[in-house]
Structure formats: structure tokens, C-alpha cells
Coordinates of C-alpha atoms in Angstrom, one line a residue:
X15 CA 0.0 0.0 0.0
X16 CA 2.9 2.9 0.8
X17 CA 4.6 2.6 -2.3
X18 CA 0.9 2.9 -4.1
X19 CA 0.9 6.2 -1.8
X20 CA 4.2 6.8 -2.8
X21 CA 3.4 6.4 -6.7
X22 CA 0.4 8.9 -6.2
X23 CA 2.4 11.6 -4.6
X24 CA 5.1 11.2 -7.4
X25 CA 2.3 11.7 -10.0
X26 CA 1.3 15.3 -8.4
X27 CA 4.6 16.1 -8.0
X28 CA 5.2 15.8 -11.6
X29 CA 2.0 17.1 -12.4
X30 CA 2.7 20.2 -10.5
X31 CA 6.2 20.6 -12.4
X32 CA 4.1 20.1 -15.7
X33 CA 2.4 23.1 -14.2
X34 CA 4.9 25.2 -12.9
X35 CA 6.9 24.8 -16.5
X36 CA 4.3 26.2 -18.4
X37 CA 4.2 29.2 -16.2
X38 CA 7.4 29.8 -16.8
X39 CA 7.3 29.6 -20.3
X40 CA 4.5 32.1 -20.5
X41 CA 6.3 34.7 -18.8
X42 CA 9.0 34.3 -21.6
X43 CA 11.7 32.3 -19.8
X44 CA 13.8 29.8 -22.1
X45 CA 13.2 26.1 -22.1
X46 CA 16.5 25.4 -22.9
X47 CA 18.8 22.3 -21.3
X48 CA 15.8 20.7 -19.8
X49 CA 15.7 17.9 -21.9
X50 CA 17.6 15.8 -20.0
X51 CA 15.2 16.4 -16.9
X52 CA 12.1 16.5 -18.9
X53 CA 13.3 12.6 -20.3
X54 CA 13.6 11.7 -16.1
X55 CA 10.4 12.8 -15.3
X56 CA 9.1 10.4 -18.0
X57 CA 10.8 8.0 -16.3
X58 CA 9.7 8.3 -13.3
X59 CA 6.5 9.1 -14.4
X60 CA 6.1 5.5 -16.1
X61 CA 7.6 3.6 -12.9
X62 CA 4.8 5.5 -10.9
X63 CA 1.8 4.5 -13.1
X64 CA 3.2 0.7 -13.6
X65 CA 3.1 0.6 -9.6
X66 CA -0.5 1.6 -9.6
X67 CA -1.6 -0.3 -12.4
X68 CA 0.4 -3.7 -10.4
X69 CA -1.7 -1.8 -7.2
X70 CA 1.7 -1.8 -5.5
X71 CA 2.8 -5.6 -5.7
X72 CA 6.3 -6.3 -6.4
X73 CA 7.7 -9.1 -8.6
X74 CA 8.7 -9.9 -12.3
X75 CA 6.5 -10.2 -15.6
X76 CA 2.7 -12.0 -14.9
X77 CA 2.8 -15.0 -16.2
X78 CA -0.7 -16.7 -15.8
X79 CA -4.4 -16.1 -17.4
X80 CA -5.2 -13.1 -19.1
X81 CA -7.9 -10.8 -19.6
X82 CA -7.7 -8.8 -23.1
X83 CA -9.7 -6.0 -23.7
X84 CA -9.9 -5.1 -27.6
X85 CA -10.3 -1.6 -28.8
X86 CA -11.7 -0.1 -32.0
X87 CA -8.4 1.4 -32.6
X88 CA -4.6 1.4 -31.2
X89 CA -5.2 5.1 -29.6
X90 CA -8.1 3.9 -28.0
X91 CA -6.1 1.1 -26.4
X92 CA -3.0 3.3 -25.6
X93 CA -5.3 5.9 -24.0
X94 CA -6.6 3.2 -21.8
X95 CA -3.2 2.2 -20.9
X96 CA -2.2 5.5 -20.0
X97 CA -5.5 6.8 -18.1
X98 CA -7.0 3.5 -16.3
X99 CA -5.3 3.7 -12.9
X100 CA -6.1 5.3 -9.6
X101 CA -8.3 3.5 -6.6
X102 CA -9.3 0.4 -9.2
X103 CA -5.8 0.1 -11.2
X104 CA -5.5 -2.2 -13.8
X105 CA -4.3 -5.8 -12.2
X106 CA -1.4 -7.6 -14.3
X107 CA -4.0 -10.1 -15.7
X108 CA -5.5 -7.4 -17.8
X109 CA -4.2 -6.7 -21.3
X110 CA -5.2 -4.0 -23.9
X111 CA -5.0 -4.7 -27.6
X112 CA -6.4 -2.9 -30.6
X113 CA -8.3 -4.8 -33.3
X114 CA -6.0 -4.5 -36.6
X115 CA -3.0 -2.3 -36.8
X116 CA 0.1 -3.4 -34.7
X117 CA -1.8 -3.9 -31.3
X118 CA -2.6 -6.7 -31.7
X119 CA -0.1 -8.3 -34.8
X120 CA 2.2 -9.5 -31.7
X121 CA 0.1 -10.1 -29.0
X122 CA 0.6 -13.4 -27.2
X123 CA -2.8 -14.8 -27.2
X124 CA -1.9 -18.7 -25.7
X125 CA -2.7 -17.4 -22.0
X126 CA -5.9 -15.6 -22.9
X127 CA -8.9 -16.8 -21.2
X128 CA -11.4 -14.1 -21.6
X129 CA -11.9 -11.2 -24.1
X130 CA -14.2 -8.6 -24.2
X131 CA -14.7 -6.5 -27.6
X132 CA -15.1 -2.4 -27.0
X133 CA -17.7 -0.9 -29.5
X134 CA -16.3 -3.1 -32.7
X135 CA -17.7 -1.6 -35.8
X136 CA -18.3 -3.3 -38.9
X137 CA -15.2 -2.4 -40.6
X138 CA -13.2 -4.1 -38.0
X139 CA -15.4 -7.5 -38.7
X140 CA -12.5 -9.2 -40.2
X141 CA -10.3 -8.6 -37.6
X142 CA -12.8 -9.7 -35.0
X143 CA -13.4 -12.6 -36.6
X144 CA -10.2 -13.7 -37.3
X145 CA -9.4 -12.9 -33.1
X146 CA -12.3 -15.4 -32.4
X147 CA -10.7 -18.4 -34.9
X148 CA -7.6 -18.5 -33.3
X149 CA -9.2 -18.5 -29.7
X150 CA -11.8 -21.3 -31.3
X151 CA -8.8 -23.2 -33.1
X152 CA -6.9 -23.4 -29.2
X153 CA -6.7 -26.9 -27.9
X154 CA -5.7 -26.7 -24.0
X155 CA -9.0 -25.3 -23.3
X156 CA -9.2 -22.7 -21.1
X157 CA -10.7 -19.8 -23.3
X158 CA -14.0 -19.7 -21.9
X159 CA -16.0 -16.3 -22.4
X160 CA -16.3 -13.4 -25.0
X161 CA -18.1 -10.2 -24.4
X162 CA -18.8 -7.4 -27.0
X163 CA -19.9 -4.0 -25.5
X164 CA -21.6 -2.0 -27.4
X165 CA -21.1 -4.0 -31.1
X166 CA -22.1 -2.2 -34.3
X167 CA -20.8 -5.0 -37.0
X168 CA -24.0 -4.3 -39.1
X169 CA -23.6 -1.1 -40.6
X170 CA -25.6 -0.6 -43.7
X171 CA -22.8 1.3 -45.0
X172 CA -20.3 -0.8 -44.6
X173 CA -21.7 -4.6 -44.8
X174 CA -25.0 -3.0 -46.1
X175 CA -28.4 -4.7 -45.8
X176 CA -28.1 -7.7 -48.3
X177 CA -26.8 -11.1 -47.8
X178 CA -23.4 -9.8 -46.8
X179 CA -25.1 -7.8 -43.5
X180 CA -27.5 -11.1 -42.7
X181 CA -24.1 -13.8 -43.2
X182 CA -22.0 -11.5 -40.8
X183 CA -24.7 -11.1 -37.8
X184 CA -25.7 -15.1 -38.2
X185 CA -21.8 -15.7 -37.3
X186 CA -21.0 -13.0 -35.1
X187 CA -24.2 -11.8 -33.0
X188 CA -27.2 -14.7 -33.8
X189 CA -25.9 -17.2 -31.4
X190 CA -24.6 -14.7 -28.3
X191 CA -27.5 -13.9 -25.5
X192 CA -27.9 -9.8 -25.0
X193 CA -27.1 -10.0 -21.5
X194 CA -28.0 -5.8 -20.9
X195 CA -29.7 -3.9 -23.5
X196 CA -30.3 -0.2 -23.6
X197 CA -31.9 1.4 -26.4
X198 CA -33.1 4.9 -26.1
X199 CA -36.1 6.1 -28.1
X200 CA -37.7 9.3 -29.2
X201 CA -41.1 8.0 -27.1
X202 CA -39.0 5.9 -24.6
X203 CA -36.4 3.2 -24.5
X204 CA -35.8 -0.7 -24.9
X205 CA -34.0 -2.3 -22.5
X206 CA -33.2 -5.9 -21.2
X207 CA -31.5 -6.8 -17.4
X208 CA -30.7 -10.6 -18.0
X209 CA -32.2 -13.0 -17.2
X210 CA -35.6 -11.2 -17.7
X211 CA -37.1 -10.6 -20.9
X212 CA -36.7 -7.6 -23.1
X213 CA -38.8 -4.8 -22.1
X214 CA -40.3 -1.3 -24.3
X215 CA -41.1 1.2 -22.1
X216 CA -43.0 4.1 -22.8
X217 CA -42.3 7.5 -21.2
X218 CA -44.8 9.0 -18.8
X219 CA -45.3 11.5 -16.1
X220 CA -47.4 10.2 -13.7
X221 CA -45.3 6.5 -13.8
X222 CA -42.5 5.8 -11.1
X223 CA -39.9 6.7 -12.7
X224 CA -41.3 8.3 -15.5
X225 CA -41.7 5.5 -17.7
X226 CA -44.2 2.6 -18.0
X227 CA -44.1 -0.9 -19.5
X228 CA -46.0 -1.4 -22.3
X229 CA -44.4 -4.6 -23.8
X230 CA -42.0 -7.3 -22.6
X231 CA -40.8 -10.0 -25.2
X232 CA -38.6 -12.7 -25.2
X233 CA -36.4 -11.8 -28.2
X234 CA -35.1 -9.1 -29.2
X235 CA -37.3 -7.1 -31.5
X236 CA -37.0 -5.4 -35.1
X237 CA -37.2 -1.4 -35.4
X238 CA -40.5 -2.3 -37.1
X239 CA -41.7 -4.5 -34.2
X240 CA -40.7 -1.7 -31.6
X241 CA -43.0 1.2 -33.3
X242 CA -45.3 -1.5 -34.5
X243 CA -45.8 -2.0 -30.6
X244 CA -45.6 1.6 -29.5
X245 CA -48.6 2.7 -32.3
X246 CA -50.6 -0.4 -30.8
X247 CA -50.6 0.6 -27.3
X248 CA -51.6 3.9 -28.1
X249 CA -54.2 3.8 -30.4
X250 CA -52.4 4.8 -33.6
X251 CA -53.0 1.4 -35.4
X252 CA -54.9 -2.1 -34.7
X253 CA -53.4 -5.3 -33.3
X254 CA -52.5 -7.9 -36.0
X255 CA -54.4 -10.9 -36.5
X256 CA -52.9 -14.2 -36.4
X257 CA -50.6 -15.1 -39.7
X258 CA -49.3 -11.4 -40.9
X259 CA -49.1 -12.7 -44.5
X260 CA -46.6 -12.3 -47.2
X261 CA -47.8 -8.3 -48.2
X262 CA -47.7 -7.4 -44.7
X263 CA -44.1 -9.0 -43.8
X264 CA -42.9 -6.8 -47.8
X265 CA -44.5 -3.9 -45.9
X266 CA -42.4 -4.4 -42.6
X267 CA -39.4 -5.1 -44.7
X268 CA -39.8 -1.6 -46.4
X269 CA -40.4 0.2 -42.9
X270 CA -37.4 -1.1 -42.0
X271 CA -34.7 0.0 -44.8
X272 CA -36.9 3.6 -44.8
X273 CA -36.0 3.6 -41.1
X274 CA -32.5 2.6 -41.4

């Protein structure tokens, strides 16, 4: 714990130099010959925030199961690096890769035994895919779970809303359970706390909380499906009869490439 207290107190310290520098340099003094002390407060700098990211323990290189985050992009990842530490510092079991570009050519991958995926958008579908083949192709067994956060891999402009858009979502996103769902709406949101089912809410004054149920649902549904619901409860169109028919599923197809 001290040398975490010590690592925190070196920080301000530098920060406060940082600080102090740029005073001076305002009021026209020379930054000249600093370089050498500018390079050791990098230095120390970098010791200080490995201390808090190890949360003071001591010892060589971690050398057992890993937790990989992937980012959208290698500044993503290095900003993460740089910023996540403090009170919940990054433990040595976490590492932080980028999806394409060189954070993630290198990465050792054999001791990885969970991954969670940061906002991954469709361009980066490759990549992801080719992240979750090697894991798949491993043979001692011990990768067990992958989370994406916030996923966008169908992007109409990217994959668009054909065959190509359907082929990617059946083997990325079909077969993984939305676990929490929010999904804000002009009239009120969609949401899902696993394991209950997914719920449209509708806003309203006089409701705890300001919104009310009006639907839950056991999958997750359409864009069509949500308004279809929402024009329903209030009055703005009738309830469909059993067996929608083949004009009426054309006509939710169309809703749903206007809407997109």
C-alpha cells in the first residue's frame, strides 16, 4: 500500500512541475537544457503509473491467465493504458489490444482466457473474426467467455443490408445472448437486465420513474416491431391478426430499410 501512496504523490509532483513549467514559459523564460530532466520525469512518471496499475505488488512479468480488452483502434487502447489507474488500477492479468494495426499483430494470445470487444464496428469484422478463430482453433481449453460491448458490426454502409449484412450477424451476433440492452427512443427506451425478458417502455409522467411498461418480449425485436408496438398501445393502429401474410411481412421489410 505505501509505495501505491508513494506512486500517487510522485504523479502530483510531476503534475505540478508540468504546471509550474508552463508558467514559466508564458512569462517568456527559455526552455532550454531541460531535456535531459524532462526525459527523467518520463521515467519516473512510467515507474509510478506501472506501480499503480500492479496496485503496489512487487515481482517480475505475470505469467498466468489473461484478460484482453480489444479496442476499435490502437489510440483507444494506448489511451486506456495511460489513463485506467487510480483506486481500481488495472491488475497484471488485464491486457489491452487494438483490433487491426500493430496492437494486436504481436500479442501473445496462448494465455488468454477471456476477451471482451469495445464498441467493434463493422469495418473491423475481419479482424474480430479472425481474433475469435484462433481462440476457437486453441486446444488446452481454457478460453471460456467473450463479451462485446456496445457492437455495431451491421452497418448498412459498410456490410449493407443484403446477404453480406445477414451472413455476418448469423456468425457474429445470432448465437450470443444480449445480456444488458439499452436502447433509447424518441417516445422511450428498450432495455433488457438478464435474465428477464426484453422490455419497451414508454415514457410518462405520472409513472415511477417516468416510464411505463407497455411490452416485454422474449427476443429481441425489429425497429418495425418496436413502433409497431408503441402505435398499438396507443391507439395509432390495430393489433395484428394471427398469420401477418406475405404483403404485410414486404411492408415491414420496407419500414425497416426507410427507417435505417
Amino acid at each position: 500500500m505505501m509505495r501505491v501512496v508513494e506512486a500517487r504523490a510522485t504523479l502530483r509532483a510531476l503534475e505540478e512541475e508540468v504546471e509550474n513549467f508552463e508558467t514559466e514559459d508564458e512569462n517568456g523564460n527559455s526552455g532550454d537544457g531541460d531535456e535531459g530532466s524532462a526525459a527523467d520525469s518520463e521515467m519516473r512518471r512510467a515507474e509510478a503509473m506501472e506501480i499503480l496499475r500492479n496496485n503496489g505488488a512487487t515481482g517480475g512479468p505475470y505469467d498466468g491467465p489473461r484478460l484482453r480488452m480489444y479496442f476499435p483502434d490502437e489510440g483507444s487502447a494506448a489511451l486506456a493504458r495511460r489513463d485506467w489507474i487510480g483506486q481500481g488500477a488495472v491488475p497484471k492479468c488485464v491486457e489491452m489490444s487494438s483490433l487491426g494495426g500493430m496492437g494486436s499483430a504481436g500479442a501473445d494470445i496462448s494465455k488468454d482466457v477471456a476477451i471482451i470487444f469495445f464498441c467493434t464496428k463493422a469495418s473491423e469484422a475481419d479482424f474480430l473474426e479472425n481474433v475469435l478463430s484462433k481462440m476457437e482453433a486453441r486446444e488446452d481449453d481454457i478460453y471460456k467467455l467473450s463479451v462485446f460491448i456496445n457492437p455495431n458490426l451491421v452497418d448498412m454502409g459498410v456490410t449493407g443490408f443484403g446477404m453480406a449484412g445477414r451472413l455476418l450477424r448469423e456468425r457474429l451476433l445470432d448465437g450470443l445472448p444480449n445480456v444488458y440492452y439499452l436502447r433509447t427512443l424518441q417516445w422511450g427506451a428498450l432495455t433488457r437486465s438478464w435474465p428477464k425478458d426484453f422490455s419497451v417502455w414508454q415514457e410518462d409522467e405520472i409513472s415511477d420513474g417516468g416510464y411505463r411498461l407497455i411490452k416485454a418480449l422474449n427476443t429481441l425485436p425489429t425497429n418495425p416491431e418496436v413502433e409497431d408496438i408503441y402505435d398499438i398501445e396507443n391507439g395509432l393502429q390495430d393489433a395484428p391478426k394471427d398469420g401477418f401474410g406475405l404483403l404485410n411481412a414486404i411492408g415491414d421489410f420496407a419500414q425497416g430499410l426507410m427507417r435505417m
